[in-house]
Coordinates of C-alpha atoms and ligand atoms in Angstrom, one line a residue:
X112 CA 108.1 138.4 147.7
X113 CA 107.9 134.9 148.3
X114 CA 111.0 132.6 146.5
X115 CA 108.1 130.9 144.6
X116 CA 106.0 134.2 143.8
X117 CA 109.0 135.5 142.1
X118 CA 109.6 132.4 140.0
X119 CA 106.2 132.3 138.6
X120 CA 106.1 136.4 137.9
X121 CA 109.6 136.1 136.4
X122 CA 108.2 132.9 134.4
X123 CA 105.3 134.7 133.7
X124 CA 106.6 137.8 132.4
X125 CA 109.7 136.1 130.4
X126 CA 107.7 133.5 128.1
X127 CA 104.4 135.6 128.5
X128 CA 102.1 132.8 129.5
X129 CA 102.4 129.7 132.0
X130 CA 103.5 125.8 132.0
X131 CA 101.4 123.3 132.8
X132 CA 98.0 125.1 133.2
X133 CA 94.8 123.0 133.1
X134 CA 93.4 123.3 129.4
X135 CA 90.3 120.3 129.7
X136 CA 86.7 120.3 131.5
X137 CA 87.2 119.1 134.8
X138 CA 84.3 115.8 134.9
X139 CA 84.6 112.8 137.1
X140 CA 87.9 114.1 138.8
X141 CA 89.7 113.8 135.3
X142 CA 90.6 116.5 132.9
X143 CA 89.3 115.4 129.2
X144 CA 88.7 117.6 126.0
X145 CA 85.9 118.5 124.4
X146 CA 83.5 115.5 122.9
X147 CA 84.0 118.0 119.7
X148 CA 87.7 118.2 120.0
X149 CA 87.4 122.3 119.8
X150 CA 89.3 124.7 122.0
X151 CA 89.3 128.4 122.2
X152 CA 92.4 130.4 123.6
X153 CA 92.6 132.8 126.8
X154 CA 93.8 136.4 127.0
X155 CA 96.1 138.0 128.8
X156 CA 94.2 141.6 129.2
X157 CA 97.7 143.4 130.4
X158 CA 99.0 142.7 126.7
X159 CA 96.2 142.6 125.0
X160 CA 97.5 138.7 123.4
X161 CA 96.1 135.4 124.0
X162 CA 98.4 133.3 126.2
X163 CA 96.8 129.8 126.7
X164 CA 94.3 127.9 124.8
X165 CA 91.6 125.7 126.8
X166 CA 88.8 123.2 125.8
X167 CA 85.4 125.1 124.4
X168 CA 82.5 123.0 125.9
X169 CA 79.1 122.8 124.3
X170 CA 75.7 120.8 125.5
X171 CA 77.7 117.5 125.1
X172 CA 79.9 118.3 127.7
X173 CA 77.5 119.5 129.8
X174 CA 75.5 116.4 129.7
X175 CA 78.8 113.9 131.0
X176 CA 79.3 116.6 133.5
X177 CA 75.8 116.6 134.6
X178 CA 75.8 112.6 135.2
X179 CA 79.2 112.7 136.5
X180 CA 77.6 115.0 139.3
X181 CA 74.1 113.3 139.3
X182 CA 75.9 109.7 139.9
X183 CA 78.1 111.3 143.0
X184 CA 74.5 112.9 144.4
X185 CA 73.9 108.9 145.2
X186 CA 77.2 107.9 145.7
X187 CA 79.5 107.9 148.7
X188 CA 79.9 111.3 149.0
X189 CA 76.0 111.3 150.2
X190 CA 77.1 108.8 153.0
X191 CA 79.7 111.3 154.3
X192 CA 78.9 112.9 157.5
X193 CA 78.9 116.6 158.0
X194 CA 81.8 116.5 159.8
X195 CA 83.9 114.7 157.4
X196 CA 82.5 116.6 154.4
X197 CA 84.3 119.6 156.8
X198 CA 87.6 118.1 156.9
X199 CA 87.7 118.1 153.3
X200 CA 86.7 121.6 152.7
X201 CA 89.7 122.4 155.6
X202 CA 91.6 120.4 153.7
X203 CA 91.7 122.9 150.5
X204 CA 91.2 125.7 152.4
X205 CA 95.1 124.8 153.4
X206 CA 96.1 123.4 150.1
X207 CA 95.0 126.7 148.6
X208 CA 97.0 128.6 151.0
X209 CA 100.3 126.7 150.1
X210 CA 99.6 127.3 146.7
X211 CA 98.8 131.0 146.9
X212 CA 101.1 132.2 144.7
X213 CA 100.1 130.1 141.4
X214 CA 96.2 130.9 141.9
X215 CA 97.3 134.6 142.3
X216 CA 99.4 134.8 138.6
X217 CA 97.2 132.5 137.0
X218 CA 94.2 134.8 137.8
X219 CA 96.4 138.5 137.5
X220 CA 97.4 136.9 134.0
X221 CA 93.9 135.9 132.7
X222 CA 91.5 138.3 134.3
X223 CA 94.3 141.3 134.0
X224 CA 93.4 142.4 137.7
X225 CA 96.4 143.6 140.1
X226 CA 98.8 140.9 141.7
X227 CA 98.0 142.4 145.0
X228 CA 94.5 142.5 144.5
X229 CA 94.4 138.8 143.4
X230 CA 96.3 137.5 146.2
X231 CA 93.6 139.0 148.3
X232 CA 91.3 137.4 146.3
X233 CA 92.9 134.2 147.3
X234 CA 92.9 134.9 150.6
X235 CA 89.6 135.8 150.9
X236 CA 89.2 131.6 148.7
X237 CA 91.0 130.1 151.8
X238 CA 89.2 132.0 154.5
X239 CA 86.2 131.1 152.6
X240 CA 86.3 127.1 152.3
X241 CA 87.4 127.6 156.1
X242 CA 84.6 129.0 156.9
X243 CA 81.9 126.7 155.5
X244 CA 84.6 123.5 156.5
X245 CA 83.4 125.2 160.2
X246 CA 79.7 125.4 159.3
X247 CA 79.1 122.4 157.5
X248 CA 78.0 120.6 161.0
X249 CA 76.2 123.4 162.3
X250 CA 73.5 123.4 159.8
X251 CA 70.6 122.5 162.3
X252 CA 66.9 121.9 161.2
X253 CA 64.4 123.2 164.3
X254 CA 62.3 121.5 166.5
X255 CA 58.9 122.7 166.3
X256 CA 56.6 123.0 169.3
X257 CA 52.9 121.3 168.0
X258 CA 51.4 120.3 171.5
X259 CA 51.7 117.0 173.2
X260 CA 50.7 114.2 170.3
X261 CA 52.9 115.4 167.8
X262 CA 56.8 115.8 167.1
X263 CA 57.9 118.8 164.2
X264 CA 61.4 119.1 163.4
X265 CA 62.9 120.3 159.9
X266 CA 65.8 119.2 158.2
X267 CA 68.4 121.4 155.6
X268 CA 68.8 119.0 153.1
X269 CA 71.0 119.3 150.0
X270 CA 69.7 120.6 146.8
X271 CA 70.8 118.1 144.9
X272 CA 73.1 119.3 141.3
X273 CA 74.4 123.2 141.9
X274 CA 74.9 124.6 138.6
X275 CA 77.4 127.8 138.8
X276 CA 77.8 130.5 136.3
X277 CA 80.9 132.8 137.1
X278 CA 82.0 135.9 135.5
X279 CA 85.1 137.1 134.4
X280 CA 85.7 139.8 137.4
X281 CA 86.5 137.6 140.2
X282 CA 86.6 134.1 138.5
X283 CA 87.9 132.1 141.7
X284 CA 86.0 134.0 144.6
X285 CA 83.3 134.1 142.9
X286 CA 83.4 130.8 142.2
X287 CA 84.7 129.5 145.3
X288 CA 81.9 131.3 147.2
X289 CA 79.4 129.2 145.6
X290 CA 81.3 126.2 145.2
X291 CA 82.5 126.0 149.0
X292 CA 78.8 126.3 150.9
X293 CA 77.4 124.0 148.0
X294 CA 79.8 121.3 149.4
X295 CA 79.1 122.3 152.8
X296 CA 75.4 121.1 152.5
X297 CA 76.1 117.9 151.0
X298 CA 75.7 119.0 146.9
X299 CA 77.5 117.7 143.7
X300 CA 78.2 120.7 140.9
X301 CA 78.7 121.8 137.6
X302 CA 80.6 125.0 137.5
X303 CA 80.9 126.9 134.3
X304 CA 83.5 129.7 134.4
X305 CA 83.3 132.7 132.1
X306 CA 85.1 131.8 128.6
X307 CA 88.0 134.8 129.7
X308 CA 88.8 133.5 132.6
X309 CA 88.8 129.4 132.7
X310 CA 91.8 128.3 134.5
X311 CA 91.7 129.0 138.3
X312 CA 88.4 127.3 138.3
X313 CA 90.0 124.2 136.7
X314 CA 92.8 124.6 139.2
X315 CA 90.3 125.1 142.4
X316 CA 88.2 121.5 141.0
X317 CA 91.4 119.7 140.6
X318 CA 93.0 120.5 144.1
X319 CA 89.0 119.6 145.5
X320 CA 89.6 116.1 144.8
X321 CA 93.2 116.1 145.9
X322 CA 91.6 117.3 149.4
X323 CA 89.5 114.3 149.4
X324 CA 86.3 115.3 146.9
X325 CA 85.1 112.0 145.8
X326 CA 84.9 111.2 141.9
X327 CA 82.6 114.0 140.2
X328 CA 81.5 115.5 143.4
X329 CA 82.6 118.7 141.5
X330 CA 82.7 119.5 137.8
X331 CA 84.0 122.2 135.3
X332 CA 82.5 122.7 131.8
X333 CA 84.5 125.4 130.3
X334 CA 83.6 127.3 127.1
X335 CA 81.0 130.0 126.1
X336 CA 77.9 131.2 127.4
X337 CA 76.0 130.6 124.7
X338 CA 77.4 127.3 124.3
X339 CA 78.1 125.8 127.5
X340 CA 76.7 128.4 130.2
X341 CA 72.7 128.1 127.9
X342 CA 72.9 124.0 128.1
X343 CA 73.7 124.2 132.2
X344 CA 70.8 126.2 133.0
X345 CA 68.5 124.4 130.7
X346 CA 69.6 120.7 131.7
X347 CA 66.9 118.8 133.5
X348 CA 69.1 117.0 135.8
X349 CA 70.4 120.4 137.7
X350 CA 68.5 121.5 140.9
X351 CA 69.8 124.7 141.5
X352 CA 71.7 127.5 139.5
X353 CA 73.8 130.3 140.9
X354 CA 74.4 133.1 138.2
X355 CA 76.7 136.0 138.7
X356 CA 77.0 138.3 135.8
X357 CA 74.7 141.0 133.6
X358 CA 71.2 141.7 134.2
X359 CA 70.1 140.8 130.1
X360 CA 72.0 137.4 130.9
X361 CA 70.4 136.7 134.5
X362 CA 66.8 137.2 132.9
X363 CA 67.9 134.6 130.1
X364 CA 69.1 132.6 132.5
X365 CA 65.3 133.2 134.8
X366 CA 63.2 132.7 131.8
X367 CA 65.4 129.2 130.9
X368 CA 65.5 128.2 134.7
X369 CA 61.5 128.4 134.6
X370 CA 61.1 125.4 132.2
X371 CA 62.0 123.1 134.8
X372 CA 61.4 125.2 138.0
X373 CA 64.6 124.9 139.0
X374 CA 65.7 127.1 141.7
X375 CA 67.4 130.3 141.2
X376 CA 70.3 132.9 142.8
X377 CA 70.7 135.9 140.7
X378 CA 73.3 138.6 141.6
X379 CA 73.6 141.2 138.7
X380 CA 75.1 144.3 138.5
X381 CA 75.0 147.9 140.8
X382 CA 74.6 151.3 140.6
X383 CA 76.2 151.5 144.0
X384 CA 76.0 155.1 146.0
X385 CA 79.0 156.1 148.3
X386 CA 77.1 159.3 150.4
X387 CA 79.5 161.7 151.9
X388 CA 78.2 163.7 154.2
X389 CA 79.7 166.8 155.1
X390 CA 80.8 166.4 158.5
X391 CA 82.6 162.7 157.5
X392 CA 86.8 162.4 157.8
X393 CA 87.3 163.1 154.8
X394 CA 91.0 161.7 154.1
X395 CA 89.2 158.5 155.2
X396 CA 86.4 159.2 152.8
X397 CA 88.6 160.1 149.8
X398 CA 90.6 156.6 150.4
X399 CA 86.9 154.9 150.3
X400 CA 85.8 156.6 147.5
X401 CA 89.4 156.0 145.3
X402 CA 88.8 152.2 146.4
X403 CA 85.5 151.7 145.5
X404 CA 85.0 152.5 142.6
X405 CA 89.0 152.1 140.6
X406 CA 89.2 148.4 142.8
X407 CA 89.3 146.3 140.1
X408 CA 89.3 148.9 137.4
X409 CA 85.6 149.2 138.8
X410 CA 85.0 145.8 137.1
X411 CA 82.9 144.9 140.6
X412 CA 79.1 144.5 140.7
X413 CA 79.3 146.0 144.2
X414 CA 81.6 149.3 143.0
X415 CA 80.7 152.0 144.6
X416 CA 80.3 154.1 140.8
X417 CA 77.9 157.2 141.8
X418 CA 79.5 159.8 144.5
X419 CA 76.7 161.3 146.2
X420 CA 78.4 164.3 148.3
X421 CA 77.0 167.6 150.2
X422 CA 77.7 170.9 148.6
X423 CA 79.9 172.1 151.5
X424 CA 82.4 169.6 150.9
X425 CA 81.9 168.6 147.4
X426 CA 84.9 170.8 145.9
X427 CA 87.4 170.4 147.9
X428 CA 86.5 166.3 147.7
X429 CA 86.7 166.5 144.3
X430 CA 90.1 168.0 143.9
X431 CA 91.6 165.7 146.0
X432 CA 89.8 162.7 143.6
X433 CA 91.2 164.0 140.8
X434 CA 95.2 164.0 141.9
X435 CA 94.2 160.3 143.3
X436 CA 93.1 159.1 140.2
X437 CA 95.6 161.1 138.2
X438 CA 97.9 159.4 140.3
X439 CA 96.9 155.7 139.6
X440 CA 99.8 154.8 137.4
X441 CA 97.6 152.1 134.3
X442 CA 100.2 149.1 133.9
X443 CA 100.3 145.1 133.8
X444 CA 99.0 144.1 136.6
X445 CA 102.0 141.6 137.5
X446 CA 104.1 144.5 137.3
X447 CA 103.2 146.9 140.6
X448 CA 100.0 148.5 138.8
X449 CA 98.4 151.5 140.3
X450 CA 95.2 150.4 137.9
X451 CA 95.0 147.4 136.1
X452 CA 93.5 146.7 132.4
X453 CA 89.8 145.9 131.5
X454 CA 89.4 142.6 131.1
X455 CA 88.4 142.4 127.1
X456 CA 88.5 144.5 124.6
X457 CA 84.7 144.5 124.5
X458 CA 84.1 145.6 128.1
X459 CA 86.8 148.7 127.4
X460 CA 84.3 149.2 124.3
X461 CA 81.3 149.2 126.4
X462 CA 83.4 151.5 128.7
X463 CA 84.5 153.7 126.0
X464 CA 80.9 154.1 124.8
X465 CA 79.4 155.4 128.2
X466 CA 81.7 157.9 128.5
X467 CA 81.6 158.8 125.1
X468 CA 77.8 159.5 125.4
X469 CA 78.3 161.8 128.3
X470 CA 81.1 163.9 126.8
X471 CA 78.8 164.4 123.8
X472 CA 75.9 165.2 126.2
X473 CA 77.3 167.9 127.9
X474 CA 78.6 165.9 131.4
X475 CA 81.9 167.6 132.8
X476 CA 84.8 165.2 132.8
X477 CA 86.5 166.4 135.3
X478 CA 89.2 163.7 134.6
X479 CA 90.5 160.8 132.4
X480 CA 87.8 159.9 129.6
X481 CA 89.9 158.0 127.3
X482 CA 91.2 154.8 126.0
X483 CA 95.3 154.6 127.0
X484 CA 96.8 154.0 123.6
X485 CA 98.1 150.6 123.8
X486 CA 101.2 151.2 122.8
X487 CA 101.8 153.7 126.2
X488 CA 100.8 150.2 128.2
X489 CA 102.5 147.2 126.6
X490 CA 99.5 146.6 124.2
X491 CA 96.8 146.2 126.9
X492 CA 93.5 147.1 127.4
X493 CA 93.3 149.9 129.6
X494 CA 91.1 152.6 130.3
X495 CA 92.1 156.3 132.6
X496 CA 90.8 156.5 135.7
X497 CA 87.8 158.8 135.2
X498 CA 85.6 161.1 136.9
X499 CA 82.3 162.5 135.1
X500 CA 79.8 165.2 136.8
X501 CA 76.3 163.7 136.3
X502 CA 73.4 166.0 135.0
X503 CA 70.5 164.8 136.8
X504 CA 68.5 162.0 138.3
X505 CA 67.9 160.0 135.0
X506 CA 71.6 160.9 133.3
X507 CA 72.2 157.9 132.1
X508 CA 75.4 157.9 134.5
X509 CA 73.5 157.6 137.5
X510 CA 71.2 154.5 135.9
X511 CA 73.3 152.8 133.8
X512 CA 76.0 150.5 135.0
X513 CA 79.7 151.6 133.5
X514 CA 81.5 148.0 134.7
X515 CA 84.5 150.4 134.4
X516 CA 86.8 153.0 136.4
X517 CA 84.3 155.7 135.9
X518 CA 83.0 157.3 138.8
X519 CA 79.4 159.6 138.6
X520 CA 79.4 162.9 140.6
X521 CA 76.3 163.7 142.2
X522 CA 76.1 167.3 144.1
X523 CA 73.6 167.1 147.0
X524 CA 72.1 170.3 149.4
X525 CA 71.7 168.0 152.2
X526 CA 70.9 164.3 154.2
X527 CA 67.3 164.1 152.7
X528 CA 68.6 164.4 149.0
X529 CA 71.2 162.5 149.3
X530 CA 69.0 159.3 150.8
X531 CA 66.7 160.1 147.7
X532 CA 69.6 160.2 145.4
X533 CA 70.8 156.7 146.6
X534 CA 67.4 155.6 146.0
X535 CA 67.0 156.3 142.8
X536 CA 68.3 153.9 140.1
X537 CA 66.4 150.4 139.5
X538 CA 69.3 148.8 141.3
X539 CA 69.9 148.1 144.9
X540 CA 73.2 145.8 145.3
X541 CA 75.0 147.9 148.3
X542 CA 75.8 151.5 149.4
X543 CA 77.9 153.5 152.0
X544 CA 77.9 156.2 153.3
X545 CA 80.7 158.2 155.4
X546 CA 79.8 161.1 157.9
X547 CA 80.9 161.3 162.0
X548 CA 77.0 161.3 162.7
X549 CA 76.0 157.7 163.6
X550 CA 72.7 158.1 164.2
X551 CA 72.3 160.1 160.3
X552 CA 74.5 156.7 159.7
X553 CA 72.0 154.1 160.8
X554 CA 69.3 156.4 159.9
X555 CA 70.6 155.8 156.2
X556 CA 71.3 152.4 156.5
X557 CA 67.8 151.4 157.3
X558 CA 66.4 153.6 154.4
X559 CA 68.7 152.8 151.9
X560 CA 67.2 149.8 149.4
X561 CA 70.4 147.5 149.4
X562 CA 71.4 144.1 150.3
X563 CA 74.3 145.4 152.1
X564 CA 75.3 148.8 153.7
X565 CA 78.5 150.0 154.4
X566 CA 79.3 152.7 156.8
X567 CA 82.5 154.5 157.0
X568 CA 84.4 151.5 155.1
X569 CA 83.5 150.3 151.7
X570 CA 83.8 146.6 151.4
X571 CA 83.8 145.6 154.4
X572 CA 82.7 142.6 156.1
X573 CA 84.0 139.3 154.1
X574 CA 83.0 136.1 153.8
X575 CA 80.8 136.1 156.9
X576 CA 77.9 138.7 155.9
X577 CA 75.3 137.6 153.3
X578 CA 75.9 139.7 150.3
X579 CA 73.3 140.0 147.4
X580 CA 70.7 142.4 145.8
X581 CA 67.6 143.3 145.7
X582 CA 65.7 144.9 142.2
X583 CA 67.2 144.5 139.5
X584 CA 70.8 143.2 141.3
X585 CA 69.0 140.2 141.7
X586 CA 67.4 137.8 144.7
X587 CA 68.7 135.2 146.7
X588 CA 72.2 135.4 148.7
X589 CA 75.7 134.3 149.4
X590 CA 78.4 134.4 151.7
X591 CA 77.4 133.3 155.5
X592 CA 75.0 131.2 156.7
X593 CA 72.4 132.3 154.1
X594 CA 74.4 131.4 151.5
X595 CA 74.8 127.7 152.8
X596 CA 71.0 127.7 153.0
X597 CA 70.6 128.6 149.7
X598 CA 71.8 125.6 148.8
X599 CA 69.7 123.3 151.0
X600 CA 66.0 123.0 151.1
X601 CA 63.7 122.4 154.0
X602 CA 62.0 119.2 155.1
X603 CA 59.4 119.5 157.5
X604 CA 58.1 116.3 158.9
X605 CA 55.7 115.9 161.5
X606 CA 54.9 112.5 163.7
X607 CA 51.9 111.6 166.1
X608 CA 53.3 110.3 168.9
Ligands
LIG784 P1 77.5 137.9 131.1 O1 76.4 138.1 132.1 O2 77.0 137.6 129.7 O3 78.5 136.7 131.5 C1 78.6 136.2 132.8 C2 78.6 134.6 132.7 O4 77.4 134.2 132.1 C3 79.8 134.1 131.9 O5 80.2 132.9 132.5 C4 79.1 133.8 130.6 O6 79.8 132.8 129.8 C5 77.8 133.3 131.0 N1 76.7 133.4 130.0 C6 76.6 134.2 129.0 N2 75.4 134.0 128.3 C7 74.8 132.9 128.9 C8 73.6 132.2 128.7 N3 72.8 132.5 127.7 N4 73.3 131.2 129.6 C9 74.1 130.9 130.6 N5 75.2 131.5 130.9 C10 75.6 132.5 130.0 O7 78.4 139.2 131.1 P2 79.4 139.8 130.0 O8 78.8 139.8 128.7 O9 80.6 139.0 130.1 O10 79.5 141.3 130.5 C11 78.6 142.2 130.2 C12 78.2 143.1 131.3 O11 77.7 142.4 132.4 C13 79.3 144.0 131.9 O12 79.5 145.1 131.1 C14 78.8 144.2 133.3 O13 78.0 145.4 133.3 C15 78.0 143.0 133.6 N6 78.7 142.1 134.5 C16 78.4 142.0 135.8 C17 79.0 141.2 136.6 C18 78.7 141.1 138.1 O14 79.5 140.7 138.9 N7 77.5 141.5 138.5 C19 80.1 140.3 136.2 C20 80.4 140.4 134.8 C21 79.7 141.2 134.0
LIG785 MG1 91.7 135.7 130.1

C-alpha cells in the first residue's frame, strides 16, 4: 500500500470521515453554498452513519450554474484549439493519477464500494480523460463528393451546455465518462451528482480547472433529484442531457427533456444474461459469473443478474457458486471486503423486497436471502450474496431488475433456449456468454439484442468500446468515439464553386 493510501485509510477509519472534503456546488471555478443556505449530509454505507455534510442545491443553483457554463460556451474556452483543449484533458488525466489514492477513499467511503474496486474505478477515470485528451483533434467532419460545381464537407461541432445526471453506483466514472468527451468536443457542463454520492464529482471539477479548464467551463450542482437533478433537465439554456440511473427517472427525465427538444442519452438499468454453455471452461466461467453479478454488490446497470446455463452442466456450476458466494466475506469496504455494503438503506429495502417476493412465491434460494444484521458488520448496510432458482420466463426475477447481489438461475435444454432466454426481458443493456464453440459464440452475439456482448470475459473492453442500451436500457451511447459524437452535432454545408 502506498505511504499516502495508508494515511488516508488509517485517517479514514480512526475519525470515521475525512478533512477537507469539498462541501459547495462547484460554479464558475469557485466552490459557494447554496443561494438557500441548506445542506444535506453524506453516508458512509459501510457503517450505516453520515460522515460529511454538503450543500443541497435547488433551481436557484442550477440557474448560476447554467450561466456560468452558458457565458464560458462564448468565452475563451470556444477560441481554444482541439489540440490545446487535449493538453488539458492530459493534464488531469495525470493529476488524477497522482492523486489516486484520495479519489479512491473518498468514493469507497461514500458510495460503500470496495477499496480495490474504486481504485480501479480511478483508473479506469485517468485512462478515460487520456483517451478523449488523444481524440479531441481527431474528430474529423467528411468531405462529401457532390460532382464538379459544388464542395460538401460536415463539421462535429459542440453541443453547446451538457447537462449530466450521475448515479450513486459509480459516481466518478460515470461521471467522468461523460464529463471527459463533453470537453473533448469543445462543451461547457453542468454535472449533477447523485445526493449519496457528491464529493468525487466536486473533487474531479476542482482539479479540471487546476489542469487549465477556464472559469465555468465545468460545473457541479449538488443536491437532490427532485430538487436539483428536475431544474437541470428542465432549464432552457441546456443543449444536451446525459442521464444514467432508473428507468421511472429516465422517462421523467424524456418527457421533461421534450419541452425544449433538448437532446437526450438515456442508459438505464439491465436484466443482463451470462449464457454458459456446456462445453465452456468452466473454472473460467464460474470466476465470470461470481464477478458479474456480486461486482459492486451487483449495484451495476450492466450486472450480469440472470445465469442462463445448459442442463448438463448446470449442477455442478451451481455448487461451485454457492461455496464462491458463501465465501464472499460482507465487510467495510476500506477494510479488505470480499462484498461491500448497498449503498442506502433504501436500495437494501428494494433488495430485501425482491427477494422476499420470491421466497414467498415458491423460488429456491439456493443461497444467502437476507439482510446481515448490522451489528455482525459494523452497522452497515449489507445484503448476503444470494442465488435464487427462477420459475419461468415472466418470474419476476428474470424481468425485474434487483440492483443487488442477487443472481437468477435459469436451467436451459440447449443453444436455441438459451438465445431465447436472453431475449426475453424488455431490457437489452449487455450479455455474455461462455462456451469453447466460437462460431455458437458469434452466432449468439449477433442474435442477442444488446448494446454490448461479451464472450468468454464479462466486462471487458474499457473505455474504448461504445457502451449503451437498447429497449428499455435506453438510446444513445458512451465510451469511444461514439460517445464524443454524442456530444457534437453535425453541420453540413455545401458551396457552388
Ligand atoms: P434514480 O434514477 O432516481 O437516480 C439517478 C440520478 O437521477 C441521481 O443523480 C438522482 O438525484 C437523479 N434524479 C432523481 N430524480 C430526478 C428527476 N426527477 N430529474 C432529474 N434527475 C433526477 O435512481 P435511484 O432512485 O437512486 O435508484 C433506484 C433504482 O434505479 C435502483 O434500484 C436501480 O434499479 C436503478 N439504478 C440504475 C442505475 C444505472 O446505472 N442504470 C444507477 C442507479 C440506480
Ligand atoms: Mg454517501
Amino acid at each position: 500500500m502506498s505511504v499516502e493510501k495508508a494515511r488516508l485509510v488509517e485517517e479514514a477509519q480512526r475519525t470515521g470521515t475525512l478533512a477537507n472534503l469539498p462541501r459547495g456546488h462547484f460554479i464558475s471555478s469557485h466552490f459557494v453554498p447554496s443561494v438557500s443556505g441548506r445542506e444535506m449530509e453524506s453516508f458512509d454505507p459501510g457503517r450505516g452513519a453520515a460522515f460529511a455534510s454538503f450543500a443541497a442545491g435547488d433551481g436557484e443553483d442550477v440557474d448560476r450554474a447554467v450561466a456560468a457554463a452558458r457565458a464560458a460556451l462564448a468565452g475563451p474556452w470556444s477560441r481554444l484549439s482541439p489540440a490545446a483543449r487535449g493538453e488539458i484533458l492530459m493534464r488531469a488525466s495525470r493529476l488524477i493519477a497522482e492523486r489516486a489514492a484520495r479519489f479512491a477513499v473518498v468514493e469507497t467511503l461514500d458510495s460503500g464500494k470496495r477499496l480495490a474496486e474504486a481504485e480501479g474505478d480511478v483508473a479506469g477515470v485517468v485512462r478515460a480523460f487520456a483517451y478523449y485528451a488523444g481524440a479531441a483533434d481527431k474528430l474529423h467532419g467528411d468531405n462529401v463528393p457532390l460532382g464538379s460545381d459544388h464542395v460538401g464537407v460536415t463539421f462535429e461541432e459542440p453541443v453547446g451546455v451538457a447537462a449530466q445526471i450521475v448515479p450513486w453506483n459509480y459516481p466518478l466514472s460515470t461521471a467522468a465518462r461523460g464529463i471527459a468527451p463533453a470537453l473533448a468536443a469543445g462543451c461547457t457542463l453542468v454535472v449533477k451528482p447523485a445526493e449519496q454520492t457528491p464529493f468525487t464529482t466536486l473533487m474531479l471539477a476542482e482539479l479540471l480547472h487546476e489542469a487549465g479548464l477556464p472559469e465555468g467551463v465545468l460545473n457541479v450542482v449538488v443536491g437532490t433529484g427532485g430538487d436539483a437533478g428536475a431544474a437541470l433537465v428542465a432549464h432552457p439554456g441546456i443543449d444536451h442531457v446525459t442521464f444514467t440511473g432508473s428507468v421511472a427517472t429516465g422517462q421523467r427525465v424524456m418527457r421533461s427533456a421534450a419541452e425544449h427538444v433538448t437532446r437526450l442519452v438515456l442508459e438505464l438499468g439491465g436484466k443482463s444474461p451470462v449464457v454458459l454453455l456446456a462445453d465452456c471452461d468452466l473454472d473460467a466461467a464460474t470466476e465470470g459469473v461470481i464477478e458479474a453479478i456480486f461486482e459492486n454488490a451487483g449495484q451495476i446497470c450492466s450486472a450480469g443478474s440472470r445465469l442462463i446455463v445448459e442442463e448438463a452442466i448446470a449442477e455442478q456450476l451451481l455448487d461451485r457458486l454457492v461455496a464462491r458466494a458463501q465465501a464472499l466475506r460482507p465487510s467495510h469496504g476500506l477494510s479488505d471486503a470480499g462484498i461491500g455494503p448497498i449503498n442506502s438503506p433504501a436500495q437494501l429495502a428494494r433488495v430485501a423486497a425482491h427477494v422476499e417476493r420470491a421466497r414467498a412465491a415458491g423460488n429456491r434460494i439456493l443461497t444467502g436471502g437476507a439482510i446481515v444484521p448490522p451489528e455482525a458488520c459494523g452497522g452497515g448496510w449489507f445484503y448476503q450474496p444470494t442465488i435464487v432458482q427462477a420459475q419461468g420466463p415472466d418470474d419476476p426475477l428474470v424481468q425485474e431488475e434487483i440492483f443487488g447481489p442477487v443472481l437468477t438461475v435459469q436451467i436451459v435444454s440447449d443453444f436455441e433456449e438459451a438465445v431465447a432466454a436472453a431475449n426475453a426481458t424488455r431490457y437489452a443493456l449487455v450479455a455474455g456468454i461462455y462456451t469453447r464453440d466460437h462460431a455458437r459464440a458469434w452466432r449468439f452475439a449477433r442474435t442477442v439484442d444488446a448494446g454490448q456482448v461479451y464472450i468468454n470475459e464479462f466486462f471487458a473492453g474499457g473505455v474504448a468500446m461504445p457502451f449503451g442500451g437498447n429497449r428499455k436500457s435506453g438510446f444513445g451511447r458512451a465510451k469511444g468515439m461514439a460517445g464524443l459524437r454524442s456530444y457534437c452535432k453535425l453541420k453540413s454545408v455545401v458551396a457552388r464553386i
